[in-house]
């Protein structure tokens, strides 16, 4: 049920963006006089407990932009013995985990192909995650000067350092010279580094431990400023 709800929301957001873009192309077809900077939020990432912000600045031409991204992830640790002990997100391929902390950084080059704001974007990103999950493991303890290991159910932690790159196409829709909305889609490749002796969360396309290709995409809502 969680999978269907989140995918439905994502599809509705993309459909809305397509409708808005179709209307906007008729209204605005020039880059002349457009502000030099933008700040945008990517609401899709909120489903994963992540707030992601993009900052863009024009380069030498109003058709060429540098995009810098920063993100922070947080889902509070849940009691593994309670009935509502886990979280479930795209990052975990909807497998259960009990807590999340992390951050991300990214940079991309964006080029406007047409004055109707069809664009392509190529970029790289780094994400760091600290994921808590319940599971069995061996844990040392000392008794009478000797070290023993006990196997029991407890809270464990896996650390992920994930590198990725992607190439996307998108279209940006402007409500005015200030507000804009855009959607993008493309392909990417991710390589995550983690402790192989612990849970990897690598099964899905967007997993914390993903090593391979993935479908990139999302929507952005933001404001433009500066002349």
mmCIF file of C-alpha atoms in Angstrom:
data_model
loop_
_atom_site.group_PDB
_atom_site.id
_atom_site.type_symbol
_atom_site.label_atom_id
_atom_site.label_comp_id
_atom_site.label_asym_id
_atom_site.label_seq_id
_atom_site.Cartn_x
_atom_site.Cartn_y
_atom_site.Cartn_z
ATOM 1 C CA UNK A 1 0.000 0.000 0.000
ATOM 2 C CA UNK A 2 2.841 2.457 0.872
ATOM 3 C CA UNK A 3 4.489 1.778 -2.488
ATOM 4 C CA UNK A 4 1.305 2.495 -4.468
ATOM 5 C CA UNK A 5 0.536 5.700 -2.561
ATOM 6 C CA UNK A 6 4.016 7.189 -3.024
ATOM 7 C CA UNK A 7 4.206 6.240 -6.691
ATOM 8 C CA UNK A 8 0.733 7.695 -7.296
ATOM 9 C CA UNK A 9 1.749 11.007 -5.690
ATOM 10 C CA UNK A 10 4.899 11.134 -7.837
ATOM 11 C CA UNK A 11 2.915 10.452 -11.052
ATOM 12 C CA UNK A 12 0.352 13.122 -10.162
ATOM 13 C CA UNK A 13 3.115 15.690 -9.602
ATOM 14 C CA UNK A 14 4.656 14.915 -12.992
ATOM 15 C CA UNK A 15 1.232 15.091 -14.680
ATOM 16 C CA UNK A 16 0.555 18.469 -13.076
ATOM 17 C CA UNK A 17 3.909 19.791 -14.242
ATOM 18 C CA UNK A 18 3.192 18.665 -17.810
ATOM 19 C CA UNK A 19 -0.132 20.482 -17.827
ATOM 20 C CA UNK A 20 1.372 23.674 -16.422
ATOM 21 C CA UNK A 21 4.253 23.561 -18.873
ATOM 22 C CA UNK A 22 1.938 23.182 -21.839
ATOM 23 C CA UNK A 23 0.093 26.343 -20.825
ATOM 24 C CA UNK A 24 3.252 28.267 -20.010
ATOM 25 C CA UNK A 25 5.033 27.621 -23.316
ATOM 26 C CA UNK A 26 2.339 29.691 -25.009
ATOM 27 C CA UNK A 27 2.806 32.553 -22.548
ATOM 28 C CA UNK A 28 6.553 32.881 -22.098
ATOM 29 C CA UNK A 29 9.144 32.073 -24.755
ATOM 30 C CA UNK A 30 12.116 34.274 -23.973
ATOM 31 C CA UNK A 31 15.020 34.309 -21.530
ATOM 32 C CA UNK A 32 15.501 38.051 -21.855
ATOM 33 C CA UNK A 33 15.435 39.850 -18.519
ATOM 34 C CA UNK A 34 15.182 36.673 -16.470
ATOM 35 C CA UNK A 35 16.796 36.881 -12.979
ATOM 36 C CA UNK A 36 20.319 35.519 -12.535
ATOM 37 C CA UNK A 37 19.727 33.303 -9.491
ATOM 38 C CA UNK A 38 17.192 30.723 -8.326
ATOM 39 C CA UNK A 39 16.487 28.752 -5.159
ATOM 40 C CA UNK A 40 14.252 25.680 -5.334
ATOM 41 C CA UNK A 41 13.024 22.824 -3.167
ATOM 42 C CA UNK A 42 12.460 19.265 -4.386
ATOM 43 C CA UNK A 43 9.262 18.123 -2.597
ATOM 44 C CA UNK A 44 9.524 14.509 -3.792
ATOM 45 C CA UNK A 45 12.504 13.958 -1.449
ATOM 46 C CA UNK A 46 10.381 14.854 1.586
ATOM 47 C CA UNK A 47 8.801 11.392 1.254
ATOM 48 C CA UNK A 48 12.206 9.977 2.184
ATOM 49 C CA UNK A 49 12.714 12.251 5.180
ATOM 50 C CA UNK A 50 15.025 14.502 3.159
ATOM 51 C CA UNK A 51 14.922 18.249 2.572
ATOM 52 C CA UNK A 52 16.767 19.050 -0.665
ATOM 53 C CA UNK A 53 17.491 22.594 -1.843
ATOM 54 C CA UNK A 54 18.978 23.718 -5.162
ATOM 55 C CA UNK A 55 20.749 26.998 -5.827
ATOM 56 C CA UNK A 56 21.339 28.069 -9.446
ATOM 57 C CA UNK A 57 23.368 30.886 -10.907
ATOM 58 C CA UNK A 58 23.678 32.029 -14.507
ATOM 59 C CA UNK A 59 27.024 31.581 -16.197
ATOM 60 C CA UNK A 60 28.154 33.716 -19.141
ATOM 61 C CA UNK A 61 24.879 33.225 -21.005
ATOM 62 C CA UNK A 62 21.284 33.149 -19.679
ATOM 63 C CA UNK A 63 21.037 29.718 -21.313
ATOM 64 C CA UNK A 64 23.843 28.247 -19.201
ATOM 65 C CA UNK A 65 23.540 27.641 -15.462
ATOM 66 C CA UNK A 66 25.499 26.153 -12.576
ATOM 67 C CA UNK A 67 23.346 24.231 -10.105
ATOM 68 C CA UNK A 68 24.511 23.473 -6.549
ATOM 69 C CA UNK A 69 22.486 21.226 -4.248
ATOM 70 C CA UNK A 70 22.468 20.535 -0.541
ATOM 71 C CA UNK A 71 20.277 18.123 1.401
ATOM 72 C CA UNK A 72 19.691 16.952 4.937
ATOM 73 C CA UNK A 73 17.996 13.699 5.967
ATOM 74 C CA UNK A 74 16.419 12.871 9.297
ATOM 75 C CA UNK A 75 13.925 10.288 10.531
ATOM 76 C CA UNK A 76 13.927 9.920 14.307
ATOM 77 C CA UNK A 77 14.895 6.579 15.844
ATOM 78 C CA UNK A 78 11.909 4.413 16.685
ATOM 79 C CA UNK A 79 11.727 1.850 19.481
ATOM 80 C CA UNK A 80 12.334 -1.539 17.860
ATOM 81 C CA UNK A 81 10.057 -3.216 20.421
ATOM 82 C CA UNK A 82 7.009 -1.016 19.708
ATOM 83 C CA UNK A 83 4.234 -1.858 17.238
ATOM 84 C CA UNK A 84 5.228 1.100 15.040
ATOM 85 C CA UNK A 85 8.963 0.398 15.082
ATOM 86 C CA UNK A 86 10.067 1.178 11.536
ATOM 87 C CA UNK A 87 10.273 3.610 8.640
ATOM 88 C CA UNK A 88 9.851 2.667 4.976
ATOM 89 C CA UNK A 89 11.098 4.833 2.085
ATOM 90 C CA UNK A 90 12.270 4.662 -1.520
ATOM 91 C CA UNK A 91 15.866 4.745 -0.222
ATOM 92 C CA UNK A 92 15.320 1.483 1.636
ATOM 93 C CA UNK A 93 13.323 -0.115 -1.213
ATOM 94 C CA UNK A 94 10.484 -0.116 1.340
ATOM 95 C CA UNK A 95 12.422 -2.432 3.644
ATOM 96 C CA UNK A 96 12.087 -1.481 7.295
ATOM 97 C CA UNK A 97 14.640 0.552 9.222
ATOM 98 C CA UNK A 98 14.343 2.403 12.501
ATOM 99 C CA UNK A 99 16.242 5.687 12.072
ATOM 100 C CA UNK A 100 18.054 7.888 9.554
ATOM 101 C CA UNK A 101 20.521 10.778 9.585
ATOM 102 C CA UNK A 102 22.421 12.103 6.595
ATOM 103 C CA UNK A 103 23.387 14.875 4.238
ATOM 104 C CA UNK A 104 24.154 15.342 0.560
ATOM 105 C CA UNK A 105 26.002 17.678 -1.800
ATOM 106 C CA UNK A 106 25.715 18.002 -5.561
ATOM 107 C CA UNK A 107 26.799 20.060 -8.556
ATOM 108 C CA UNK A 108 25.442 20.137 -12.099
ATOM 109 C CA UNK A 109 25.679 22.009 -15.380
ATOM 110 C CA UNK A 110 22.341 23.008 -16.876
ATOM 111 C CA UNK A 111 21.793 24.284 -20.419
ATOM 112 C CA UNK A 112 18.573 25.729 -21.824
ATOM 113 C CA UNK A 113 17.975 24.169 -25.247
ATOM 114 C CA UNK A 114 15.072 26.364 -26.337
ATOM 115 C CA UNK A 115 13.680 29.653 -25.104
ATOM 116 C CA UNK A 116 10.625 27.703 -23.935
ATOM 117 C CA UNK A 117 12.870 26.415 -21.106
ATOM 118 C CA UNK A 118 13.438 22.875 -22.317
ATOM 119 C CA UNK A 119 16.832 21.982 -20.845
ATOM 120 C CA UNK A 120 19.360 19.243 -20.236
ATOM 121 C CA UNK A 121 21.375 18.794 -17.065
ATOM 122 C CA UNK A 122 24.454 16.725 -16.198
ATOM 123 C CA UNK A 123 25.682 16.435 -12.638
ATOM 124 C CA UNK A 124 27.355 14.535 -9.819
ATOM 125 C CA UNK A 125 26.374 14.053 -6.180
ATOM 126 C CA UNK A 126 27.628 12.690 -2.871
ATOM 127 C CA UNK A 127 25.296 11.409 -0.128
ATOM 128 C CA UNK A 128 26.167 10.255 3.374
ATOM 129 C CA UNK A 129 23.644 8.189 5.349
ATOM 130 C CA UNK A 130 23.639 6.693 8.846
ATOM 131 C CA UNK A 131 20.868 4.108 8.961
ATOM 132 C CA UNK A 132 19.688 2.313 12.100
ATOM 133 C CA UNK A 133 17.862 -0.984 11.811
ATOM 134 C CA UNK A 134 16.907 -3.851 14.160
ATOM 135 C CA UNK A 135 18.704 -7.157 13.708
ATOM 136 C CA UNK A 136 20.690 -9.976 15.257
ATOM 137 C CA UNK A 137 24.408 -9.621 15.843
ATOM 138 C CA UNK A 138 27.386 -10.583 17.990
ATOM 139 C CA UNK A 139 28.284 -8.105 20.718
ATOM 140 C CA UNK A 140 31.346 -8.308 22.996
ATOM 141 C CA UNK A 141 31.345 -7.999 26.758
ATOM 142 C CA UNK A 142 34.078 -8.525 29.358
ATOM 143 C CA UNK A 143 33.705 -10.748 32.380
ATOM 144 C CA UNK A 144 36.513 -11.738 34.787
ATOM 145 C CA UNK A 145 39.038 -10.214 32.431
ATOM 146 C CA UNK A 146 37.877 -12.299 29.478
ATOM 147 C CA UNK A 147 36.031 -11.137 26.364
ATOM 148 C CA UNK A 148 32.830 -12.983 25.452
ATOM 149 C CA UNK A 149 30.416 -12.515 22.566
ATOM 150 C CA UNK A 150 26.673 -12.584 22.901
ATOM 151 C CA UNK A 151 24.302 -13.059 19.969
ATOM 152 C CA UNK A 152 21.056 -11.156 20.364
ATOM 153 C CA UNK A 153 18.463 -8.854 18.776
ATOM 154 C CA UNK A 154 19.482 -5.208 18.988
ATOM 155 C CA UNK A 155 19.676 -1.856 17.223
ATOM 156 C CA UNK A 156 22.396 -1.815 14.558
ATOM 157 C CA UNK A 157 23.841 0.953 12.389
ATOM 158 C CA UNK A 158 25.080 0.964 8.807
ATOM 159 C CA UNK A 159 26.978 3.888 7.242
ATOM 160 C CA UNK A 160 26.692 4.608 3.516
ATOM 161 C CA UNK A 161 28.854 6.894 1.379
ATOM 162 C CA UNK A 162 27.155 7.099 -1.999
ATOM 163 C CA UNK A 163 28.519 8.656 -5.203
ATOM 164 C CA UNK A 164 26.278 9.199 -8.218
ATOM 165 C CA UNK A 165 26.084 10.920 -11.581
ATOM 166 C CA UNK A 166 23.114 11.595 -13.845
ATOM 167 C CA UNK A 167 22.036 13.098 -17.156
ATOM 168 C CA UNK A 168 18.504 14.490 -17.401
ATOM 169 C CA UNK A 169 16.179 16.495 -19.601
ATOM 170 C CA UNK A 170 13.463 18.725 -18.204
ATOM 171 C CA UNK A 171 11.183 21.665 -18.765
ATOM 172 C CA UNK A 172 10.734 24.676 -16.523
ATOM 173 C CA UNK A 173 7.382 26.446 -16.234
ATOM 174 C CA UNK A 174 7.168 30.065 -15.052
ATOM 175 C CA UNK A 175 4.209 31.568 -13.248
ATOM 176 C CA UNK A 176 5.988 34.933 -13.316
ATOM 177 C CA UNK A 177 9.553 36.271 -13.341
ATOM 178 C CA UNK A 178 9.752 35.089 -9.731
ATOM 179 C CA UNK A 179 7.965 31.738 -9.299
ATOM 180 C CA UNK A 180 8.730 28.623 -11.330
ATOM 181 C CA UNK A 181 7.990 24.905 -11.427
ATOM 182 C CA UNK A 182 9.847 22.246 -13.386
ATOM 183 C CA UNK A 183 10.063 18.500 -13.864
ATOM 184 C CA UNK A 184 12.947 16.414 -15.128
ATOM 185 C CA UNK A 185 13.735 12.806 -15.988
ATOM 186 C CA UNK A 186 16.861 10.922 -17.026
ATOM 187 C CA UNK A 187 19.295 8.156 -16.168
ATOM 188 C CA UNK A 188 22.085 7.876 -13.628
ATOM 189 C CA UNK A 189 24.647 5.589 -12.067
ATOM 190 C CA UNK A 190 25.330 5.178 -8.346
ATOM 191 C CA UNK A 191 28.054 3.458 -6.364
ATOM 192 C CA UNK A 192 27.628 3.138 -2.613
ATOM 193 C CA UNK A 193 30.345 2.181 -0.120
ATOM 194 C CA UNK A 194 29.390 0.422 3.121
ATOM 195 C CA UNK A 195 30.277 -2.391 5.536
ATOM 196 C CA UNK A 196 29.464 -5.623 3.678
ATOM 197 C CA UNK A 197 29.048 -7.489 6.966
ATOM 198 C CA UNK A 198 25.963 -5.420 7.733
ATOM 199 C CA UNK A 199 22.659 -4.841 5.974
ATOM 200 C CA UNK A 200 23.184 -3.262 2.546
ATOM 201 C CA UNK A 201 19.747 -1.935 1.457
ATOM 202 C CA UNK A 202 20.898 -2.473 -2.133
ATOM 203 C CA UNK A 203 17.924 -4.376 -3.552
ATOM 204 C CA UNK A 204 16.092 -1.447 -5.140
ATOM 205 C CA UNK A 205 16.974 1.180 -7.724
ATOM 206 C CA UNK A 206 17.091 3.945 -5.094
ATOM 207 C CA UNK A 207 18.490 1.921 -2.185
ATOM 208 C CA UNK A 208 21.027 3.390 0.216
ATOM 209 C CA UNK A 209 23.495 0.736 -0.954
ATOM 210 C CA UNK A 210 22.728 0.907 -4.686
ATOM 211 C CA UNK A 211 25.538 -0.010 -7.065
ATOM 212 C CA UNK A 212 24.287 0.384 -10.607
ATOM 213 C CA UNK A 213 22.037 2.361 -12.941
ATOM 214 C CA UNK A 214 18.890 4.124 -11.778
ATOM 215 C CA UNK A 215 16.065 6.200 -13.227
ATOM 216 C CA UNK A 216 16.568 9.839 -12.237
ATOM 217 C CA UNK A 217 13.638 12.225 -11.996
ATOM 218 C CA UNK A 218 11.772 14.717 -9.882
ATOM 219 C CA UNK A 219 10.093 18.087 -9.640
ATOM 220 C CA UNK A 220 11.312 21.446 -8.366
ATOM 221 C CA UNK A 221 9.421 24.467 -7.027
ATOM 222 C CA UNK A 222 11.318 27.696 -6.531
ATOM 223 C CA UNK A 223 11.855 31.421 -6.823
ATOM 224 C CA UNK A 224 14.150 33.482 -9.055
ATOM 225 C CA UNK A 225 15.865 36.705 -8.006
ATOM 226 C CA UNK A 226 18.671 39.124 -8.865
ATOM 227 C CA UNK A 227 19.370 41.092 -12.046
#
